[in-house]
PDB file of C-alpha atoms in Angstrom:
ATOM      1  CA  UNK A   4     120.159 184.159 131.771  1.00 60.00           C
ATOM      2  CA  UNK A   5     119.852 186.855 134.872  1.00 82.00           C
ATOM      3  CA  UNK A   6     123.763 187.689 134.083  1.00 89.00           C
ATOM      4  CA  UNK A   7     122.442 188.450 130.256  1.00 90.00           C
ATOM      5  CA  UNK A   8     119.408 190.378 131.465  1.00 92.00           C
ATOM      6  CA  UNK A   9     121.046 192.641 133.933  1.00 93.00           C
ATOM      7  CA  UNK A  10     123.884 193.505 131.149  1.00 95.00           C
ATOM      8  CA  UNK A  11     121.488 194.351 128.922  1.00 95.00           C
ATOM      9  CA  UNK A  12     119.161 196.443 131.247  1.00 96.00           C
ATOM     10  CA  UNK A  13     122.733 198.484 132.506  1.00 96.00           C
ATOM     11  CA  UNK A  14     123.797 198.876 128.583  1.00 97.00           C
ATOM     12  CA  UNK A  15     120.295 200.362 127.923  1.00 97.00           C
ATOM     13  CA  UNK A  16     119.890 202.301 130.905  1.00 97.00           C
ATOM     14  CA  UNK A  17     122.811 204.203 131.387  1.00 97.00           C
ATOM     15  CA  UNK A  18     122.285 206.737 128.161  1.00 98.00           C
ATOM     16  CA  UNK A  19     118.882 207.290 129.917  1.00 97.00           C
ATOM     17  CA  UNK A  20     120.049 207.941 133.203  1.00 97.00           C
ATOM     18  CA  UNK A  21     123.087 209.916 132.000  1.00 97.00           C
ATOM     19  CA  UNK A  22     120.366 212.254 129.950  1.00 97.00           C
ATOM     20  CA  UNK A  23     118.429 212.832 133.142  1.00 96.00           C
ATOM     21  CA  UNK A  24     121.365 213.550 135.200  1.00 96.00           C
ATOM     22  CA  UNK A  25     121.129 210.333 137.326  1.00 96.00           C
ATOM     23  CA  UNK A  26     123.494 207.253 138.503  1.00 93.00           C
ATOM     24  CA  UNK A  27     123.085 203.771 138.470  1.00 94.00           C
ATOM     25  CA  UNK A  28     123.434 202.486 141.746  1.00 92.00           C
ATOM     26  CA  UNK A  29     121.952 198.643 141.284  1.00 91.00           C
ATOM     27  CA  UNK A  30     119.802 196.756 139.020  1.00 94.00           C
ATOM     28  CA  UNK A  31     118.068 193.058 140.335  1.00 93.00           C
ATOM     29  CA  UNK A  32     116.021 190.778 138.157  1.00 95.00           C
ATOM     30  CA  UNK A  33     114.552 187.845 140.517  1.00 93.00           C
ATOM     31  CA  UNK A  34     111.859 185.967 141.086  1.00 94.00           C
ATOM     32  CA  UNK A  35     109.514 186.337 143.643  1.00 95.00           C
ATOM     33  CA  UNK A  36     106.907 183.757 144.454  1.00 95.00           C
ATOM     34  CA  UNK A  37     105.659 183.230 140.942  1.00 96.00           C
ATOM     35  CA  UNK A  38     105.985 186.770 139.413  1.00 96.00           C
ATOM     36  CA  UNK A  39     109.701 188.035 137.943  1.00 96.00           C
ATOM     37  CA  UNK A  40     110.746 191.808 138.886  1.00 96.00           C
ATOM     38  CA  UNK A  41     113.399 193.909 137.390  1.00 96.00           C
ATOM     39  CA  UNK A  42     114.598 196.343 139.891  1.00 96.00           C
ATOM     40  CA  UNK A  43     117.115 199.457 139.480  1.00 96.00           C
ATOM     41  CA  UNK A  44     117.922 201.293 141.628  1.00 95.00           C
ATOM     42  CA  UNK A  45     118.888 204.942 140.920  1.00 95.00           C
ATOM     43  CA  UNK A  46     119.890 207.850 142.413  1.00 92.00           C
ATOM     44  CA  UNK A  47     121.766 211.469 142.744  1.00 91.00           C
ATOM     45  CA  UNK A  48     122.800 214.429 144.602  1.00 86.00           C
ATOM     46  CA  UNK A  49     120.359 215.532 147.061  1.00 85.00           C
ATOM     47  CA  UNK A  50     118.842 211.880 145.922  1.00 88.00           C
ATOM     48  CA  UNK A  51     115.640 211.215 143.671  1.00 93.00           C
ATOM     49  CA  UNK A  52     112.064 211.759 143.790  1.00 94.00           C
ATOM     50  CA  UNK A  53     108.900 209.929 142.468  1.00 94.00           C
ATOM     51  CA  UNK A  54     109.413 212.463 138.859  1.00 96.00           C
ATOM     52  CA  UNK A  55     112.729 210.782 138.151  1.00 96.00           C
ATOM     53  CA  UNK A  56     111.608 207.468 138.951  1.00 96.00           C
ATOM     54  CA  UNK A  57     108.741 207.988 136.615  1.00 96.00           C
ATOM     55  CA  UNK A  58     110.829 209.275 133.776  1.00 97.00           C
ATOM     56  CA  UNK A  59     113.397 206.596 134.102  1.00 97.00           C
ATOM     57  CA  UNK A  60     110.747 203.800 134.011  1.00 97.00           C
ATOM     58  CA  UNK A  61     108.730 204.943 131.158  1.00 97.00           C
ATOM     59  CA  UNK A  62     112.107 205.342 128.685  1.00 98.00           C
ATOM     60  CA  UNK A  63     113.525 202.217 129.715  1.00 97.00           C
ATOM     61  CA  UNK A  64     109.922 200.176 129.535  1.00 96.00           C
ATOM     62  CA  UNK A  65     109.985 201.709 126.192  1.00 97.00           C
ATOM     63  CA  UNK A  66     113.868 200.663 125.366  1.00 96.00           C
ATOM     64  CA  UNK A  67     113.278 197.136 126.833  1.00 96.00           C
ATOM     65  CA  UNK A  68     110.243 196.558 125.015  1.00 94.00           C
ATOM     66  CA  UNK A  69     112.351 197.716 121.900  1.00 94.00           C
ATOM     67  CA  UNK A  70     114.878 195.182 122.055  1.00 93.00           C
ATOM     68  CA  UNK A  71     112.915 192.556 124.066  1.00 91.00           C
ATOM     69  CA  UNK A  72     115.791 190.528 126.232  1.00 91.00           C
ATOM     70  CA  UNK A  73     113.248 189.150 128.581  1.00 92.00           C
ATOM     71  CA  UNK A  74     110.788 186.116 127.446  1.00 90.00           C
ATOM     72  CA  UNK A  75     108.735 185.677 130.199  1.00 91.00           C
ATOM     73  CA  UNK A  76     106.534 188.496 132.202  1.00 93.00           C
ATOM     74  CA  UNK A  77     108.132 190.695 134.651  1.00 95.00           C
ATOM     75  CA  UNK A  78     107.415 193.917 136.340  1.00 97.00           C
ATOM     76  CA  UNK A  79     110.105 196.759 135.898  1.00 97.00           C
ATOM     77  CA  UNK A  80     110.320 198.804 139.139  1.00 97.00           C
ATOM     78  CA  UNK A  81     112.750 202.102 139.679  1.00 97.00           C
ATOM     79  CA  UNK A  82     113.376 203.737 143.237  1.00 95.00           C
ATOM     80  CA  UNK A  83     115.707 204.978 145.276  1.00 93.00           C
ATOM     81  CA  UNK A  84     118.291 202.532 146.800  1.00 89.00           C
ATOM     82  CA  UNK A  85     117.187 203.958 150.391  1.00 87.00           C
ATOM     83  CA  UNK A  86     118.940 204.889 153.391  1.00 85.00           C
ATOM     84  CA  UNK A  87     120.945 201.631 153.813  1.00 90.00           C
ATOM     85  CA  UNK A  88     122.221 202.458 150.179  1.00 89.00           C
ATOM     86  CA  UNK A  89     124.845 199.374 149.091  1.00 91.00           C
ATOM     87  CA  UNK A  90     128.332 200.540 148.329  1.00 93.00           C
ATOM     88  CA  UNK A  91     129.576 198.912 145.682  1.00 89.00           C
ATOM     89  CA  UNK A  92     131.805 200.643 143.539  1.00 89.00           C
ATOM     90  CA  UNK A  93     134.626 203.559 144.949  1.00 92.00           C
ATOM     91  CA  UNK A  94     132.841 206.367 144.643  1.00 88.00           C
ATOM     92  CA  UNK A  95     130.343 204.858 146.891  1.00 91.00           C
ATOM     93  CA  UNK A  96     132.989 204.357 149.405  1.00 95.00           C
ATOM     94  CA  UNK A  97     134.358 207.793 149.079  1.00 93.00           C
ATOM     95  CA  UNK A  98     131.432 209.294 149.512  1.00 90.00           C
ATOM     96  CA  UNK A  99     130.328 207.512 152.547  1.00 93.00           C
ATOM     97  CA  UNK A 100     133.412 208.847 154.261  1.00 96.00           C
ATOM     98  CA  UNK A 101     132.407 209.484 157.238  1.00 96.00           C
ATOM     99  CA  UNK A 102     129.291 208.154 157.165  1.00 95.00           C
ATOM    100  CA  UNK A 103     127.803 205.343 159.234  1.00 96.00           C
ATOM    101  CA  UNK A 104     128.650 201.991 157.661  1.00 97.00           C
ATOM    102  CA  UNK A 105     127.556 198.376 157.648  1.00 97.00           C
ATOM    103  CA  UNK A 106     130.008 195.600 156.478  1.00 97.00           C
ATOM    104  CA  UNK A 107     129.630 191.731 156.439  1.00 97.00           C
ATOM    105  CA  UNK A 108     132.621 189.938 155.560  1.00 97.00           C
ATOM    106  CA  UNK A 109     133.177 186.626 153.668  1.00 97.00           C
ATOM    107  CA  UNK A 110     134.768 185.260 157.172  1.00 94.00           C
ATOM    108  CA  UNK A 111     135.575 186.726 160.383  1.00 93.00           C
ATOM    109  CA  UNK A 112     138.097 189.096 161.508  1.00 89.00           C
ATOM    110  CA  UNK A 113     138.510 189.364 165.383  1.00 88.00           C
ATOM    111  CA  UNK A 114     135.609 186.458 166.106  1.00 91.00           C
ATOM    112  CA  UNK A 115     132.956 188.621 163.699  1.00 94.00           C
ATOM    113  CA  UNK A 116     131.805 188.332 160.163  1.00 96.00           C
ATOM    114  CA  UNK A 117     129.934 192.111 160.685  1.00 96.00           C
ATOM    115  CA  UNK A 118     130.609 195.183 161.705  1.00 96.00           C
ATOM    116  CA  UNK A 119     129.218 198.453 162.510  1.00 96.00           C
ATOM    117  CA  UNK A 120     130.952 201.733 162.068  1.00 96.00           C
ATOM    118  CA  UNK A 121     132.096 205.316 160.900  1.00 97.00           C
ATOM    119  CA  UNK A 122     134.007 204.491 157.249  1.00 97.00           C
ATOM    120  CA  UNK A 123     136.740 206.824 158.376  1.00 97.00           C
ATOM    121  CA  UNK A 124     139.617 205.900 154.867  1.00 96.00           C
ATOM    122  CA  UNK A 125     139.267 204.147 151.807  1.00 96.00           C
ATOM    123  CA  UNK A 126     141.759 202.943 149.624  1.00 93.00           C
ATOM    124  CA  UNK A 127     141.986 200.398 146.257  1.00 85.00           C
ATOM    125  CA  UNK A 128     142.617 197.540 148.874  1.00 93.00           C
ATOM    126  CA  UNK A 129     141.306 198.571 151.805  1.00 95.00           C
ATOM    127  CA  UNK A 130     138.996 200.362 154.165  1.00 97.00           C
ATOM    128  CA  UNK A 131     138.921 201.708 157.504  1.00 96.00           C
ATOM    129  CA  UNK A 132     135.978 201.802 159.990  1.00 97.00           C
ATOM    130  CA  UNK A 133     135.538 203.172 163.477  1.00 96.00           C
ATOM    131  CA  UNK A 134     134.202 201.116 166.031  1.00 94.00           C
ATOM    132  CA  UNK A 135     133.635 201.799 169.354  1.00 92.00           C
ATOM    133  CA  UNK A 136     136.803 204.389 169.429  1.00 92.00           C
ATOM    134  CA  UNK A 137     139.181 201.513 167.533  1.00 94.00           C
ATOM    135  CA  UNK A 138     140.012 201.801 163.904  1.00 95.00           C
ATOM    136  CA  UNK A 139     139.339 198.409 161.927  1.00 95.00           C
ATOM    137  CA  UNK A 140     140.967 198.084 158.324  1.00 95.00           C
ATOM    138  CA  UNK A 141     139.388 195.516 155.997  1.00 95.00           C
ATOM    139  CA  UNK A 142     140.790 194.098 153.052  1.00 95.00           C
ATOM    140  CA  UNK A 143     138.577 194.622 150.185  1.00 96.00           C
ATOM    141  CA  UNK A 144     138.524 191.097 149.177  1.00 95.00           C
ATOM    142  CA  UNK A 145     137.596 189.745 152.521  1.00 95.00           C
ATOM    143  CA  UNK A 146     134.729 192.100 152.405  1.00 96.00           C
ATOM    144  CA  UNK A 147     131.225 190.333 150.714  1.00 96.00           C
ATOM    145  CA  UNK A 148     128.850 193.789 151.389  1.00 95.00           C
ATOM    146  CA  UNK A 149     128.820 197.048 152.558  1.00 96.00           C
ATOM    147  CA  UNK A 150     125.520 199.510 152.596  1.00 95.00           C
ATOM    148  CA  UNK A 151     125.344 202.855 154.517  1.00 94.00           C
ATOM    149  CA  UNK A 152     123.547 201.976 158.155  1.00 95.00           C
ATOM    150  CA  UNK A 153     121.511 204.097 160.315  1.00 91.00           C
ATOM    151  CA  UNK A 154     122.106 204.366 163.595  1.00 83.00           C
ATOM    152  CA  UNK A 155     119.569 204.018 166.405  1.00 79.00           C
TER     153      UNK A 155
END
């Protein structure tokens, strides 16, 4: 069912967001306590503001309440994906070159499961983060998340 909701919400968001200039970066539908929420997160260059959030809710309320794919109540919410944006796809990656990373892996590499670090390379297969002065390269398919950090 959540699988069938979020491909839905993507196939009817992405015209929207395209129109208004925007990228998908994330969309959640989960349950919280007893209420269900439907969360995407968008954003773009020089990132969003409360305008595009607005305009992006109110067309896809509209398309979702055209086609219905949800049966029971929810609340549709559209914001930024924040500072500790999730990197998902390789553009992402690429453009968090650089950029202060965090990545958990699916089982640990040199006695950790996460690290924290300058993504210095990324490739198809792999990608390399600075830590502490030593360069790290993860496989991609040991690697379970990876968000931009901030660092204190």
């Amino acid at each position: 069912m959540n699988k069938k909701v979020l491909t839905i919400t993507e196939q009817l968001a992405l015209p929207i967001l395209e129109k208004e200039g925007l990228e998908l970066v994330e969309i959640e539908f989960k349950k919280e306590g007893s209420n269900w929420f439907l969360r995407l997160f968008i954003d773009k260059e020089g990132g969003v503001d409360i305008d595009d959030c607005g305009r992006v809710s109110e067309q896809l309320s509209k398309r979702l309440d055209e086609v219905n794919p949800i049966p029971q109540a929810y609340f549709l919410e559209v914001s930024s994906p924040g500072a500790e944006r999730p990197l998902r796809k390789p553009k992402d990656f690429e453009r968090a070159i650089d950029h202060y990373v965090h990545i958990s892996l699916y089982e640990p590499i040199s006695g950790a499961k996460e690290w924290e670090g300058y993504l210095r390379k990324y490739e198809d297969d792999s990608i390399t983060v600075e830590v502490e002065q030593e360069m790290l390269t993860f496989p991609m398919t040991k690697v379970a998340k990876a968000r931009l950090a901030i660092l204190f």
